[in-house]
Short mmCIF file of C-alpha atoms and ligand atoms in Angstrom, two decimals:
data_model
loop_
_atom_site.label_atom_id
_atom_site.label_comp_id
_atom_site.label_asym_id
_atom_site.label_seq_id
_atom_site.Cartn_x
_atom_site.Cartn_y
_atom_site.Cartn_z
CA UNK A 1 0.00 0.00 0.00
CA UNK A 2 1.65 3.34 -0.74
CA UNK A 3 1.83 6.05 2.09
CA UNK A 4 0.71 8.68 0.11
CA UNK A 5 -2.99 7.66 0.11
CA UNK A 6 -5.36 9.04 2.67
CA UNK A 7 -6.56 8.88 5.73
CA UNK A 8 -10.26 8.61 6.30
CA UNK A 9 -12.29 9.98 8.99
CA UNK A 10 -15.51 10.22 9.67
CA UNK A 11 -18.19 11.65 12.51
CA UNK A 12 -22.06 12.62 12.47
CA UNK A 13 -21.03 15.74 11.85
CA UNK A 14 -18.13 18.31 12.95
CA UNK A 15 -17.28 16.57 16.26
CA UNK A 16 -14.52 14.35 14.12
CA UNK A 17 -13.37 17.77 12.99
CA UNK A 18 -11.89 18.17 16.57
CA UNK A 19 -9.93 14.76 15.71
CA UNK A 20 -8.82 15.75 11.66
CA UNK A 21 -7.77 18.89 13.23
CA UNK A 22 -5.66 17.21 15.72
CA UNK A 23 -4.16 14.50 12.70
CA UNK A 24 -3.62 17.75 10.62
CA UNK A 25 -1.22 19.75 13.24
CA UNK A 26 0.38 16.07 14.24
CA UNK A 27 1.02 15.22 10.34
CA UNK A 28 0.50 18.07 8.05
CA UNK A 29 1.67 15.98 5.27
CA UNK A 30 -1.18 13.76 5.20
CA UNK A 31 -4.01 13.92 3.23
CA UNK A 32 -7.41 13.74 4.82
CA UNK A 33 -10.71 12.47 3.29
CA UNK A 34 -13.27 13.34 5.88
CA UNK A 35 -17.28 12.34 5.47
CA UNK A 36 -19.90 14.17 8.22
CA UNK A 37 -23.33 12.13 8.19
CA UNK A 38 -24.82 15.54 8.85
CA UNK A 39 -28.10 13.64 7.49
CA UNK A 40 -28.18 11.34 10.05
CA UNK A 41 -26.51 13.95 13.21
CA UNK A 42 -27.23 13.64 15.95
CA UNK A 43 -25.79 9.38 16.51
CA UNK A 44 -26.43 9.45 20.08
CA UNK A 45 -29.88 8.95 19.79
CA UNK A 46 -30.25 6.82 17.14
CA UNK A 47 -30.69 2.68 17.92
CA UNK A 48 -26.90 0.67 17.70
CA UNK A 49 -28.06 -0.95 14.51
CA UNK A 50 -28.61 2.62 12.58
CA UNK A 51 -25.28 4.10 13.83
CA UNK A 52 -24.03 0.28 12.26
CA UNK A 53 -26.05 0.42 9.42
CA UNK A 54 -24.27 4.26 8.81
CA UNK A 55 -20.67 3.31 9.26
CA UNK A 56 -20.56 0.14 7.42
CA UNK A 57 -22.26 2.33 4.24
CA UNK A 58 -19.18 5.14 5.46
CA UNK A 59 -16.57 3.00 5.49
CA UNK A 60 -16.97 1.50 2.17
CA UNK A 61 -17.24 5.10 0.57
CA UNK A 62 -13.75 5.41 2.34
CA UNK A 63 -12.65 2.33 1.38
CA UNK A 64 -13.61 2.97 -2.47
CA UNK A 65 -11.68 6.73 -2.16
CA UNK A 66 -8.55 4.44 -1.40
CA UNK A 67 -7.93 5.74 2.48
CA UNK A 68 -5.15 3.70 3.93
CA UNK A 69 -6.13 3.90 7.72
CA UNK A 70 -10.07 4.62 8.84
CA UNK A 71 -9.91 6.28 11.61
CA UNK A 72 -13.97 7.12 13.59
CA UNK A 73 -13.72 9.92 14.57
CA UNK A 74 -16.88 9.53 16.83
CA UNK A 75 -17.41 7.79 20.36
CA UNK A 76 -20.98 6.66 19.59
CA UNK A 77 -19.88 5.21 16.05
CA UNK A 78 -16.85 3.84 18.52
CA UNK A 79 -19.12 1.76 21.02
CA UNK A 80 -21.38 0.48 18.67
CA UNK A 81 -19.76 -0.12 15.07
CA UNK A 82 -15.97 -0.80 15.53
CA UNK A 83 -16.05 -4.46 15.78
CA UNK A 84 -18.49 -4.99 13.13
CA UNK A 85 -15.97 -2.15 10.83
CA UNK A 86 -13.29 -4.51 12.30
CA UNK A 87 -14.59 -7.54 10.32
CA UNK A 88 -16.11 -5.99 7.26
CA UNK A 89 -12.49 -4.25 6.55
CA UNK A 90 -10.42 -7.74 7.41
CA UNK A 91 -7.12 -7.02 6.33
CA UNK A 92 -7.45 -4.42 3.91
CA UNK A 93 -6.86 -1.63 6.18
CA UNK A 94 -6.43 -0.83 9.63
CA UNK A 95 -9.39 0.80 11.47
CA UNK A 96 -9.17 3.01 14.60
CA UNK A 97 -11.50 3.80 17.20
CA UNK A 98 -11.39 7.24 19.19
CA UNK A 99 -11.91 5.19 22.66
CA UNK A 100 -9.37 2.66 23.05
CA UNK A 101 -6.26 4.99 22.19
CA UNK A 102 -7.55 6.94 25.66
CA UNK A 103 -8.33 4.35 28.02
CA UNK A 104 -4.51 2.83 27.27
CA UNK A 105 -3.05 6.25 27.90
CA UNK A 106 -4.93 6.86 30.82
CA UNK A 107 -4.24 3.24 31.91
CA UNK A 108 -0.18 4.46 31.85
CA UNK A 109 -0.68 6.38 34.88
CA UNK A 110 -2.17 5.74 38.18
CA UNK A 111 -3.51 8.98 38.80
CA UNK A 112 -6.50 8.07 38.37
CA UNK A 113 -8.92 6.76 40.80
CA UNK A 114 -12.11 8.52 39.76
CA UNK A 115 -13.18 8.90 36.28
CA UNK A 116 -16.24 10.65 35.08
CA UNK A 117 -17.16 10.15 31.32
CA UNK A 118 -20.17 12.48 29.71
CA UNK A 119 -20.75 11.72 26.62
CA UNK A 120 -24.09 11.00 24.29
CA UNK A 121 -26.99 8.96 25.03
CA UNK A 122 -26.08 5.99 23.25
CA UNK A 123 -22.23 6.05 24.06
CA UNK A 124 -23.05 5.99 28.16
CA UNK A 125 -26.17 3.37 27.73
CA UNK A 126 -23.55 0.64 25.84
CA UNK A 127 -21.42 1.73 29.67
CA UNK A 128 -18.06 1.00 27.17
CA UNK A 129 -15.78 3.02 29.15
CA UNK A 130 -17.10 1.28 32.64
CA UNK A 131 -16.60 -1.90 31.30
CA UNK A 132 -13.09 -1.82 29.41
CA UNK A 133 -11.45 0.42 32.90
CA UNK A 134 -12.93 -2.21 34.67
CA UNK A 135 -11.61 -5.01 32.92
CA UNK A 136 -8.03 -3.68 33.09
CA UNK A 137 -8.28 -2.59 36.74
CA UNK A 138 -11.72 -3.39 39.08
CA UNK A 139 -10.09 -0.37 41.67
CA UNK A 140 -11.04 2.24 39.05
CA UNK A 141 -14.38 3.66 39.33
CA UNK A 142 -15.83 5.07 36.87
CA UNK A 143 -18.65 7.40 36.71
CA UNK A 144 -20.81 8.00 33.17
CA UNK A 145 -23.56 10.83 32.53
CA UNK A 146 -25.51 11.24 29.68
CA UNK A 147 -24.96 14.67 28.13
CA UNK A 148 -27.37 14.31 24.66
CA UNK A 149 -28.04 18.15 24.77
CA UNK A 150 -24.52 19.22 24.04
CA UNK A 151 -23.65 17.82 20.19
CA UNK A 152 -26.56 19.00 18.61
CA UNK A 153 -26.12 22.58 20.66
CA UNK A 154 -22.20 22.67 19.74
CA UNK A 155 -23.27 21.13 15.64
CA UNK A 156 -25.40 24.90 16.00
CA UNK A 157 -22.69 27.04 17.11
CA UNK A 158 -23.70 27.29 20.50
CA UNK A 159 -20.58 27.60 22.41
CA UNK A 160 -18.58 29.99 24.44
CA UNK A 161 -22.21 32.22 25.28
CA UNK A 162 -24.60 32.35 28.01
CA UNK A 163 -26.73 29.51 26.92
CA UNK A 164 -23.86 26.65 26.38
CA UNK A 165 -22.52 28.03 29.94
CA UNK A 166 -26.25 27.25 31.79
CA UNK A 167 -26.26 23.89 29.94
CA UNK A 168 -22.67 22.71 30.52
CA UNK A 169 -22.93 23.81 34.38
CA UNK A 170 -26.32 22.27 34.77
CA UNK A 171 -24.69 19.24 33.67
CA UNK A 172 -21.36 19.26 35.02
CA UNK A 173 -23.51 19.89 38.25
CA UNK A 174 -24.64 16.63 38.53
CA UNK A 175 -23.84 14.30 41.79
CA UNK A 176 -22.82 11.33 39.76
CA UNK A 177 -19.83 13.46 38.87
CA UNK A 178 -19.08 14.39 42.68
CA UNK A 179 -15.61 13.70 42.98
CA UNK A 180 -13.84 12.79 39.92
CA UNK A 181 -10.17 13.00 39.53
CA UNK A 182 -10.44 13.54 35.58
CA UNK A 183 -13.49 14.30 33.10
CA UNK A 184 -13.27 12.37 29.69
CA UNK A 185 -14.81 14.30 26.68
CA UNK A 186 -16.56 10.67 25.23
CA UNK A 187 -17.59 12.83 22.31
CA UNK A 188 -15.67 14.57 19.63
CA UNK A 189 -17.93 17.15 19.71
CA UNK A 190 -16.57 18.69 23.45
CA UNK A 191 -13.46 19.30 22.73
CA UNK A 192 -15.04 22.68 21.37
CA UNK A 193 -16.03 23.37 25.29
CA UNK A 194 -13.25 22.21 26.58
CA UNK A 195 -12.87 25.83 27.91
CA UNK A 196 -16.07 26.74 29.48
CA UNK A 197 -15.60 23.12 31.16
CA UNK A 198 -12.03 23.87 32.08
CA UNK A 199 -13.68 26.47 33.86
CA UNK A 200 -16.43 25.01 35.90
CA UNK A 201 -13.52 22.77 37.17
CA UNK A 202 -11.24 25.54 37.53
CA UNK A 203 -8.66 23.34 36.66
CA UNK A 204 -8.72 21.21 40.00
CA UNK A 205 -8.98 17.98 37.57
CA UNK A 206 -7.57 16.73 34.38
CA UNK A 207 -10.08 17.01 31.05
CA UNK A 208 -9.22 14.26 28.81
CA UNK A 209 -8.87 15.94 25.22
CA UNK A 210 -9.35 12.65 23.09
CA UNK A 211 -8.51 14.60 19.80
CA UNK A 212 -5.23 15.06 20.72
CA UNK A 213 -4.31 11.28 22.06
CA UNK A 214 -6.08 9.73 19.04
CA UNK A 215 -3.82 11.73 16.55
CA UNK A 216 -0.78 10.30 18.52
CA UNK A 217 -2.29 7.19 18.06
CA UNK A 218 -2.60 7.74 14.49
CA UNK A 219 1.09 8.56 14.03
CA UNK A 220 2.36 5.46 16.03
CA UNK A 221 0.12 3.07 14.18
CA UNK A 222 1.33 4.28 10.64
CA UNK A 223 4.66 4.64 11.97
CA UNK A 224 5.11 0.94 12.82
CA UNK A 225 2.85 0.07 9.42
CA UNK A 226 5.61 2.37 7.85
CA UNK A 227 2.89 4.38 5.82
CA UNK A 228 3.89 7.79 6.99
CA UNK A 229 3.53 10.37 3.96
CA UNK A 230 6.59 11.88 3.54
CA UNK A 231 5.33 14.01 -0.22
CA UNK A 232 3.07 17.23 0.28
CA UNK A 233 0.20 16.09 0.20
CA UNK A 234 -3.24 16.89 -2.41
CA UNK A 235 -5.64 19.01 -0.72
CA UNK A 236 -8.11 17.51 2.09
CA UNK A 237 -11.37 16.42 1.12
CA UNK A 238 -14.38 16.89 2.69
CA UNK A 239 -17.96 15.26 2.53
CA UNK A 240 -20.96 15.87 4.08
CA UNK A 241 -24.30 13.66 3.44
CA UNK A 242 -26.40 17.31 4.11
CA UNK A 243 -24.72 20.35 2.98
CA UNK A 244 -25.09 22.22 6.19
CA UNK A 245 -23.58 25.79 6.70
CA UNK A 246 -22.62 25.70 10.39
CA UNK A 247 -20.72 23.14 8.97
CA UNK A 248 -18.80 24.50 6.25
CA UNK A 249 -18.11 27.62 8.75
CA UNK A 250 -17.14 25.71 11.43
CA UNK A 251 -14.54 23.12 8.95
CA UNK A 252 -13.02 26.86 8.02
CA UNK A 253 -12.38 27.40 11.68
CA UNK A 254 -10.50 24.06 11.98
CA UNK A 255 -9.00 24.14 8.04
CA UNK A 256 -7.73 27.83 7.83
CA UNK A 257 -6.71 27.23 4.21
CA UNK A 258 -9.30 27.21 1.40
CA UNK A 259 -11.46 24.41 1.65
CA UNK A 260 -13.40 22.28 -0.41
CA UNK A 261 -16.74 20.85 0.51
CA UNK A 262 -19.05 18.32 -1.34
CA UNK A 263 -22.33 17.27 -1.06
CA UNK A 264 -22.41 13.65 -1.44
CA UNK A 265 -25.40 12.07 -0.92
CA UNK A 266 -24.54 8.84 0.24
CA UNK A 267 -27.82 7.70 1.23
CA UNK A 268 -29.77 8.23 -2.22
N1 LIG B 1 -19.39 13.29 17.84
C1 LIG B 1 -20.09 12.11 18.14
C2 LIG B 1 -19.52 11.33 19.28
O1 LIG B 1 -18.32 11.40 19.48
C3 LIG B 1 -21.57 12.02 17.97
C4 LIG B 1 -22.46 13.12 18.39
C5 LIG B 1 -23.84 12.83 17.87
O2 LIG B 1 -24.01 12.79 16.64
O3 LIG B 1 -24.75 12.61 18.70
O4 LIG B 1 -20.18 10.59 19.96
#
């Protein structure tokens, strides 16, 4: 396989941004081909055999656009679709998840005791997180809340101002989150209110910023697969199932340089 193909990502919407962003800065020589099922947004309440039923049909447009690594770039997609990706891609290509990649690095310390996770509806119900910290150490404790209000208020701009501040402290207020060491963000989307939760905290614990340990991830799996791009690369792609404006506007605050969006209805 040659390493100047692409790498595909993909999300509901602009929460995998968060994560292409994070790939981008890592390996700017790279080539992304990213697809947002805005037509389909929000995942986290849709039943696990739509979001599998989404990423199979996502995968195999990524597939056909010759990406050499998948990478989800979304925690619901994550919990639900991963191993059935896992099988339907065999050995073509390598697939990575966005939750794995965080519970090993977090598994490298023991700092911590407490974990909360907030994340969407579906991703807490499946309890992934729970279950995986548990399996590699019963001491840990970990503590999930559904957030479902927060992707489809960020996937509207609505962050940084008075109304994502009530929502994110009503939530954050919660008592199942009553003494946490750490606060994963088990949805791409947060990462865009990382701040205004960085604040609530006032920095007493650690916020897990998933974007940035998946791209790591990224780099030490094509690393050892020896399919880093070394050439400057063609310009990133980007797909969305409904042309959307937030998201065009909000792939321009990620993308700085001119970027080029298509509408490619995937589901017709
Ligand atoms: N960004 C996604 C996640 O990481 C999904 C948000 C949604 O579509 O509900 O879970």
């Amino acid at each position: 396989m040659s390493s100047t193909l692409p790498i595909g990502i993909f999300d509901s919407g602009i929460g995998g941004l968060t994560v292409a962003s994070a790939i981008h800065h890592l390996l700017p020589k790279e080539q992304l081909i990213y697809f947002g099922d805005t037509a389909h947004l929000p995942y986290g309440d849709k039943s696990p055999e739509a979001i599998k039923y989404y990423s199979l049909k996502i995968a195999k447009f990524l597939l056909d656009n010759k990406c050499k690594v998948i990478v989800i770039a979304c925690n619901t997609a994550s919990s639900h679709a991963f191993h059935e990706l896992v099988h339907f891609l065999g050995d073509q290509i390598p697939i990575i998840n966005v939750i794995d990649p965080v519970i090993d690095k977090m598994l490298k310390t023991d700092r911590y005791k407490k974990i909360g996770v907030i994340g969407t509806k579906s991703t807490i119900t499946s309890d992934i997180y729970a279950k995986k910290f548990k399996e590699a150490n019963p001491e840990i404790q970990v503590s999930s809340l559904a957030t479902p209000l927060l992707a489809p208020m960020i996937e509207e701009g609505f962050f940084n101002n008075t109304i994502s501040h009530t929502v994110i402290n009503s939530y954050l207020s919660s008592p199942k989150l009553k003494g946490i060491d750490s606060l994963i963000l088990a949805c791409t989307h947060y990462p865009l209110i990382k701040k205004e939760i960085n604040e609530f905290y006032k920095g007493k614990i650690d916020i897990i910023n998933t974007a940035e340990i998946v791209a790591d991830y990224v780099k030490e799996r094509l690393t050892k697969l020896s399919l880093l791009n070394n050439d400057k690369p063609p310009q990133h792609q980007f797909y969305v199932s409904d042309y959307t404006s937030s998201f065009e506007s909000s792939t321009r605050l990620f993308f700085d340089e001119k970027i080029h969006l298509t509408h490619y209805p995937i589901w017709d």
